[in-house]
Amino acid sequence: MDHKIKEPIDAVITWVDGNDPIHQAKLEKALGNKSRKHIPGADKTRFGNANELKYSILSILRFAPFIRKIFIVTDEQHPEVFPDIQKYFPERLQDVSIVDHKEIFKGYEQYLPVFNSRSIEAVIWRIPGLADRFIFLSDDMFLVKELKPEDLFVNGNAVMRGTWLPAPFLRNAWNNIRKNVNRHLLNNPDFQPKPSFHIGQWNAAAILGFKWRYFFSSHTPHTVNRKSAEAFFKENPEILEKQISYKFRHNNQFNCASLYYHLEIRNGNQNFAKPSFVFLHPYGRRRGYIEKKLKTCESNPDIIFMNIQSLEKCDQIDQEKLIGWMEKNLSL
């Protein structure tokens, strides 16, 4: 079947295997004498791996066959996903490739290695051969129903999933109080607030001149106009360099999806849509939590995406329950 569309759309997935001894050695060297507890962005759960990448890729190939290429962005690692692609979608094997951090950080190698999705996502538009329209997602995001090109781009413009929220002035004020108390009263000069999903998105909006509200996006694949991202960072190289200089996620950084969306909004794009996703954080939940979430995926026709966080922390029974559901949903 020919799934080509007039304007190609690619997918970019960021991935890391935190169990890899080489990765662990790099991370420990980057930490130096500092403890993980003093660097919230170095928490082990950020680098966990429960083979989610396999299902993320297969879900794209199953439910969004119009996606032209899938790029897996990683740091000198080689995920064992190609045998499964060969098994279930042999005709698409050549459409999935690995992109090393060195390729997208070309010219900025002094900041490698990096263990920070916010830094990495700021340069994914530099992937060689990437389509002018693409989506990016982490390996814990999955498609659960058929996706159409117009769910992502309409008339060449990105579809932005989320909702408007007021600027988080109180949250920022509280963070400043905590920093001052820790640094000046508790003798904790290294203290930094945990990087916030909301503050990161607000930081992006503020950079682009938004003063009172921001468009808050959820844990779904994000749409990007590559040329817009490239133009912005070429006009503002100091913003790019500051963003990628953080090896670990930091509260001062911006959320890249939010930056790309607010660029769209500033340029007049009003293609807003509901998040259309189910969010699962299954570790340590009450009985029936997983079943309820999966039932929502099945029964709600508006649900297209699913995000499962910290799957590697779940016991084997819950992991098998979720993986079994995904395999059935993908007809594997």
Short mmCIF file of C-alpha atoms in Angstrom, two decimals:
data_model
loop_
_atom_site.label_atom_id
_atom_site.label_comp_id
_atom_site.label_asym_id
_atom_site.label_seq_id
_atom_site.Cartn_x
_atom_site.Cartn_y
_atom_site.Cartn_z
CA MET A 1 0.00 0.00 0.00
CA ASP A 2 1.29 3.46 -0.89
CA HIS A 3 1.30 5.66 2.20
CA LYS A 4 3.15 8.61 0.68
CA ILE A 5 1.67 12.07 1.17
CA LYS A 6 2.39 15.30 -0.65
CA GLU A 7 4.41 16.89 2.16
CA PRO A 8 6.46 14.25 4.03
CA ILE A 9 6.25 13.98 7.80
CA ASP A 10 9.02 12.33 9.81
CA ALA A 11 9.19 11.16 13.42
CA VAL A 12 12.05 11.66 15.89
CA ILE A 13 12.31 9.55 19.05
CA THR A 14 14.84 10.34 21.78
CA TRP A 15 16.11 7.25 23.58
CA VAL A 16 18.62 6.15 26.17
CA ASP A 17 19.41 2.82 27.79
CA GLY A 18 20.23 3.74 31.36
CA ASN A 19 21.40 0.18 32.07
CA ASP A 20 24.28 0.46 29.63
CA PRO A 21 27.58 0.42 31.60
CA ILE A 22 29.20 2.86 29.18
CA HIS A 23 26.33 5.31 29.61
CA GLN A 24 26.54 4.91 33.38
CA ALA A 25 30.28 5.62 33.35
CA LYS A 26 29.75 8.77 31.29
CA LEU A 27 27.03 9.93 33.65
CA GLU A 28 29.09 9.32 36.79
CA LYS A 29 32.00 11.24 35.27
CA ALA A 30 29.68 14.14 34.43
CA LEU A 31 28.33 14.16 37.98
CA GLY A 32 31.84 14.42 39.39
CA ASN A 33 31.70 14.74 43.16
CA LYS A 34 28.07 15.85 43.19
CA SER A 35 25.31 13.60 44.44
CA ARG A 36 22.31 12.81 42.26
CA LYS A 37 20.06 14.22 44.99
CA HIS A 38 21.56 17.66 44.39
CA ILE A 39 20.83 17.42 40.65
CA PRO A 40 17.13 16.63 40.17
CA GLY A 41 17.64 16.15 36.43
CA ALA A 42 20.01 13.25 37.14
CA ASP A 43 17.36 11.04 38.76
CA LYS A 44 17.75 7.42 37.66
CA THR A 45 14.15 7.19 36.41
CA ARG A 46 15.04 9.62 33.62
CA PHE A 47 17.28 6.97 32.08
CA GLY A 48 15.21 3.86 32.74
CA ASN A 49 14.44 1.37 29.99
CA ALA A 50 11.78 -1.34 29.77
CA ASN A 51 11.89 -1.94 26.02
CA GLU A 52 9.31 0.81 25.43
CA LEU A 53 11.12 1.96 22.30
CA LYS A 54 10.10 -1.18 20.44
CA TYR A 55 6.40 -0.51 21.00
CA SER A 56 6.71 3.20 20.32
CA ILE A 57 8.20 2.50 16.89
CA LEU A 58 5.81 -0.32 16.05
CA SER A 59 2.85 1.85 17.04
CA ILE A 60 3.94 4.50 14.55
CA LEU A 61 4.41 1.95 11.79
CA ARG A 62 1.02 0.39 12.57
CA PHE A 63 -1.15 3.45 13.14
CA ALA A 64 0.67 6.17 11.17
CA PRO A 65 2.07 4.43 8.07
CA PHE A 66 2.27 7.79 6.28
CA ILE A 67 5.26 8.73 8.48
CA ARG A 68 8.16 8.75 6.03
CA LYS A 69 11.18 8.19 8.28
CA ILE A 70 11.73 7.43 11.95
CA PHE A 71 14.96 8.74 13.49
CA ILE A 72 16.12 7.33 16.84
CA VAL A 73 18.35 9.89 18.58
CA THR A 74 20.80 8.39 21.05
CA ASP A 75 24.35 8.54 22.40
CA GLU A 76 26.52 5.80 20.89
CA GLN A 77 23.88 3.20 21.70
CA HIS A 78 22.23 0.64 19.47
CA PRO A 79 18.69 -0.36 20.45
CA GLU A 80 17.65 -3.90 19.66
CA VAL A 81 14.56 -2.90 17.69
CA PHE A 82 15.46 -3.80 14.13
CA PRO A 83 14.69 -7.55 14.39
CA ASP A 84 11.13 -6.67 15.44
CA ILE A 85 10.77 -4.16 12.62
CA GLN A 86 12.06 -6.82 10.23
CA LYS A 87 9.54 -9.30 11.63
CA TYR A 88 6.41 -7.14 11.58
CA PHE A 89 7.12 -4.41 9.02
CA PRO A 90 9.95 -5.70 6.78
CA GLU A 91 9.09 -3.22 4.05
CA ARG A 92 9.82 -0.33 6.47
CA LEU A 93 13.17 -1.51 7.80
CA GLN A 94 15.13 1.00 5.72
CA ASP A 95 12.91 3.84 7.01
CA VAL A 96 14.17 3.59 10.60
CA SER A 97 17.65 4.85 11.44
CA ILE A 98 19.83 5.85 14.37
CA VAL A 99 21.16 9.39 14.77
CA ASP A 100 24.03 9.92 17.19
CA HIS A 101 24.25 12.95 19.45
CA LYS A 102 27.48 13.92 17.69
CA GLU A 103 25.55 14.55 14.48
CA ILE A 104 23.05 16.99 15.94
CA PHE A 105 25.58 18.64 18.28
CA LYS A 106 28.03 19.25 15.44
CA GLY A 107 29.84 22.49 16.23
CA TYR A 108 28.82 22.18 19.89
CA GLU A 109 30.74 19.04 20.79
CA GLN A 110 32.09 20.73 23.93
CA TYR A 111 28.70 20.15 25.56
CA LEU A 112 28.77 16.38 25.05
CA PRO A 113 27.99 14.02 26.61
CA VAL A 114 24.56 15.32 27.58
CA PHE A 115 21.92 13.59 29.70
CA ASN A 116 19.14 16.09 29.22
CA SER A 117 16.16 15.81 26.87
CA ARG A 118 15.65 19.58 26.92
CA SER A 119 19.14 20.09 25.52
CA ILE A 120 18.75 17.30 22.96
CA GLU A 121 15.33 18.44 21.74
CA ALA A 122 16.74 21.91 21.06
CA VAL A 123 18.91 20.50 18.25
CA ILE A 124 16.84 17.67 16.76
CA TRP A 125 15.92 19.97 13.87
CA ARG A 126 19.57 19.57 12.80
CA ILE A 127 19.15 15.89 11.91
CA PRO A 128 20.49 15.44 8.35
CA GLY A 129 17.70 14.73 5.88
CA LEU A 130 14.89 15.50 8.32
CA ALA A 131 11.59 16.53 6.72
CA ASP A 132 10.45 20.14 7.06
CA ARG A 133 7.49 18.84 9.06
CA PHE A 134 8.13 16.34 11.80
CA ILE A 135 6.95 15.08 15.16
CA PHE A 136 9.12 14.26 18.13
CA LEU A 137 8.39 12.07 21.10
CA SER A 138 10.09 10.14 23.87
CA ASP A 139 10.15 6.36 23.87
CA ASP A 140 7.38 6.14 26.48
CA MET A 141 4.79 7.61 24.11
CA PHE A 142 2.66 5.36 21.93
CA LEU A 143 -0.05 5.58 19.31
CA VAL A 144 -3.11 3.52 20.22
CA LYS A 145 -5.39 4.28 17.28
CA GLU A 146 -5.13 5.24 13.64
CA LEU A 147 -3.52 8.62 13.08
CA LYS A 148 -4.12 10.77 10.00
CA PRO A 149 -1.74 13.39 8.57
CA GLU A 150 -4.29 16.12 9.34
CA ASP A 151 -4.11 15.12 13.02
CA LEU A 152 -0.58 16.53 12.90
CA PHE A 153 -0.49 19.25 10.25
CA VAL A 154 -3.27 21.22 8.55
CA ASN A 155 -2.41 23.24 5.46
CA GLY A 156 1.24 22.79 6.35
CA ASN A 157 0.80 24.23 9.85
CA ALA A 158 1.35 22.27 13.06
CA VAL A 159 -1.60 21.02 15.09
CA MET A 160 -0.92 21.96 18.72
CA ARG A 161 -2.46 19.82 21.45
CA GLY A 162 -2.97 21.41 24.84
CA THR A 163 -4.71 24.24 26.66
CA TRP A 164 -4.08 27.85 27.70
CA LEU A 165 -3.00 28.48 31.30
CA PRO A 166 -2.22 31.66 33.27
CA ALA A 167 1.43 32.54 33.79
CA PRO A 168 2.82 30.69 36.86
CA PHE A 169 3.88 33.76 38.83
CA LEU A 170 3.20 32.19 42.24
CA ARG A 171 5.12 29.01 41.40
CA ASN A 172 8.11 31.07 40.27
CA ALA A 173 7.96 33.19 43.42
CA TRP A 174 7.87 30.08 45.61
CA ASN A 175 10.88 28.62 43.77
CA ASN A 176 12.82 31.84 44.38
CA ILE A 177 11.98 31.74 48.09
CA ARG A 178 13.14 28.12 48.34
CA LYS A 179 16.40 28.93 46.54
CA ASN A 180 17.17 31.86 48.83
CA VAL A 181 16.32 29.93 52.01
CA ASN A 182 18.47 26.96 50.99
CA ARG A 183 21.42 28.98 49.78
CA HIS A 184 21.54 31.67 52.46
CA LEU A 185 19.98 30.10 55.55
CA LEU A 186 20.50 26.36 55.17
CA ASN A 187 24.04 26.49 53.76
CA ASN A 188 23.01 24.59 50.64
CA PRO A 189 24.56 26.60 47.79
CA ASP A 190 23.97 23.84 45.23
CA PHE A 191 20.21 23.72 45.76
CA GLN A 192 18.04 24.01 42.70
CA PRO A 193 14.29 23.44 42.35
CA LYS A 194 13.20 20.31 40.58
CA PRO A 195 12.77 21.12 36.87
CA SER A 196 9.08 21.75 36.40
CA PHE A 197 7.03 20.73 33.37
CA HIS A 198 4.95 23.90 33.78
CA ILE A 199 7.84 26.29 34.43
CA GLY A 200 9.76 24.88 31.47
CA GLN A 201 6.82 25.65 29.20
CA TRP A 202 6.36 29.10 30.67
CA ASN A 203 10.08 29.83 30.19
CA ALA A 204 9.61 29.14 26.47
CA ALA A 205 6.56 31.39 26.22
CA ALA A 206 8.33 34.19 28.09
CA ILE A 207 11.30 34.08 25.71
CA LEU A 208 8.88 34.76 22.86
CA GLY A 209 7.18 37.69 24.56
CA PHE A 210 4.11 36.08 26.12
CA LYS A 211 3.36 37.88 29.39
CA TRP A 212 0.15 36.67 31.01
CA ARG A 213 -0.59 33.19 29.73
CA TYR A 214 1.03 30.26 27.95
CA PHE A 215 -0.12 27.31 25.85
CA PHE A 216 0.43 24.22 27.97
CA SER A 217 1.07 21.04 25.98
CA SER A 218 0.76 17.52 27.31
CA HIS A 219 2.74 14.26 27.08
CA THR A 220 1.94 13.57 23.43
CA PRO A 221 4.01 13.59 20.24
CA HIS A 222 4.81 17.19 19.34
CA THR A 223 4.64 18.76 15.89
CA VAL A 224 7.45 20.96 14.60
CA ASN A 225 8.05 23.14 11.57
CA ARG A 226 11.75 22.49 11.03
CA LYS A 227 12.38 25.70 9.09
CA SER A 228 10.83 27.83 11.84
CA ALA A 229 12.98 26.16 14.50
CA GLU A 230 16.10 26.60 12.39
CA ALA A 231 15.35 30.26 11.67
CA PHE A 232 14.72 31.07 15.33
CA PHE A 233 17.93 29.52 16.60
CA LYS A 234 20.01 31.01 13.80
CA GLU A 235 18.64 34.43 14.76
CA ASN A 236 19.19 33.71 18.47
CA PRO A 237 22.32 31.55 18.75
CA GLU A 238 22.90 32.61 22.35
CA ILE A 239 19.54 31.11 23.37
CA LEU A 240 20.43 27.82 21.72
CA GLU A 241 23.88 27.67 23.27
CA LYS A 242 22.62 28.44 26.76
CA GLN A 243 19.93 25.76 26.41
CA ILE A 244 22.29 22.99 25.32
CA SER A 245 24.99 23.89 27.86
CA TYR A 246 23.12 22.05 30.64
CA LYS A 247 24.19 18.43 30.90
CA PHE A 248 21.27 17.68 33.22
CA ARG A 249 17.75 19.07 33.12
CA HIS A 250 17.62 22.43 34.87
CA ASN A 251 14.82 24.68 36.03
CA ASN A 252 16.28 27.57 34.02
CA GLN A 253 15.77 25.73 30.75
CA PHE A 254 12.74 25.94 28.51
CA ASN A 255 10.58 23.10 27.26
CA CYS A 256 11.37 22.74 23.55
CA ALA A 257 7.89 21.63 22.47
CA SER A 258 6.54 24.75 24.13
CA LEU A 259 9.05 26.93 22.30
CA TYR A 260 8.13 25.40 18.95
CA TYR A 261 4.41 25.82 19.67
CA HIS A 262 4.72 29.43 20.81
CA LEU A 263 6.71 30.17 17.67
CA GLU A 264 3.74 28.83 15.70
CA ILE A 265 1.29 30.91 17.72
CA ARG A 266 3.38 34.05 17.32
CA ASN A 267 3.35 33.43 13.57
CA GLY A 268 -0.45 33.27 13.53
CA ASN A 269 -1.10 29.52 13.75
CA GLN A 270 -4.35 28.73 15.59
CA ASN A 271 -4.58 25.00 14.90
CA PHE A 272 -5.37 24.07 18.50
CA ALA A 273 -6.64 20.62 19.49
CA LYS A 274 -7.43 18.61 22.61
CA PRO A 275 -4.58 16.48 24.01
CA SER A 276 -6.35 13.22 23.03
CA PHE A 277 -4.16 11.06 25.24
CA VAL A 278 -4.18 8.82 28.29
CA PHE A 279 -1.43 9.33 30.87
CA LEU A 280 -0.27 6.41 33.02
CA HIS A 281 2.12 6.46 35.93
CA PRO A 282 1.45 2.86 37.01
CA TYR A 283 4.12 2.31 39.67
CA GLY A 284 2.67 1.99 43.17
CA ARG A 285 -0.92 2.64 42.13
CA ARG A 286 -4.05 1.19 43.67
CA ARG A 287 -5.58 -1.98 42.33
CA GLY A 288 -7.51 -1.50 39.11
CA TYR A 289 -5.65 1.66 38.05
CA ILE A 290 -4.06 0.11 34.96
CA GLU A 291 -7.26 -1.62 33.86
CA LYS A 292 -9.23 1.62 34.14
CA LYS A 293 -6.70 3.52 32.03
CA LEU A 294 -6.58 0.84 29.35
CA LYS A 295 -10.36 0.71 29.21
CA THR A 296 -10.38 4.45 28.56
CA CYS A 297 -8.01 3.91 25.63
CA GLU A 298 -10.37 1.31 24.22
CA SER A 299 -13.70 3.02 24.82
CA ASN A 300 -12.97 6.69 24.12
CA PRO A 301 -12.79 7.26 20.35
CA ASP A 302 -10.96 10.56 20.84
CA ILE A 303 -7.94 8.92 22.48
CA ILE A 304 -5.07 8.59 19.99
CA PHE A 305 -1.98 8.55 22.22
CA MET A 306 -0.82 6.91 25.43
CA ASN A 307 2.07 7.88 27.69
CA ILE A 308 3.41 5.36 30.24
CA GLN A 309 5.96 6.81 32.66
CA SER A 310 8.46 4.80 34.72
CA LEU A 311 7.32 1.44 33.40
CA GLU A 312 10.66 -0.05 34.44
CA LYS A 313 9.76 0.54 38.11
CA CYS A 314 6.63 -1.63 37.92
CA ASP A 315 6.65 -5.25 39.02
CA GLN A 316 6.71 -7.95 36.36
CA ILE A 317 2.97 -8.59 36.54
CA ASP A 318 2.07 -4.98 35.78
CA GLN A 319 4.73 -4.72 33.08
CA GLU A 320 3.39 -7.84 31.39
CA LYS A 321 -0.17 -6.52 31.69
CA LEU A 322 0.71 -3.29 29.88
CA ILE A 323 2.98 -4.88 27.30
CA GLY A 324 0.42 -7.59 26.63
CA TRP A 325 -2.24 -4.96 26.01
CA MET A 326 0.02 -3.06 23.62
CA GLU A 327 0.91 -6.21 21.69
CA LYS A 328 -2.76 -7.09 21.33
CA ASN A 329 -3.62 -3.54 20.30
CA LEU A 330 -0.86 -3.61 17.68
CA SER A 331 -1.97 -7.05 16.43
CA LEU A 332 1.49 -8.50 17.01
#
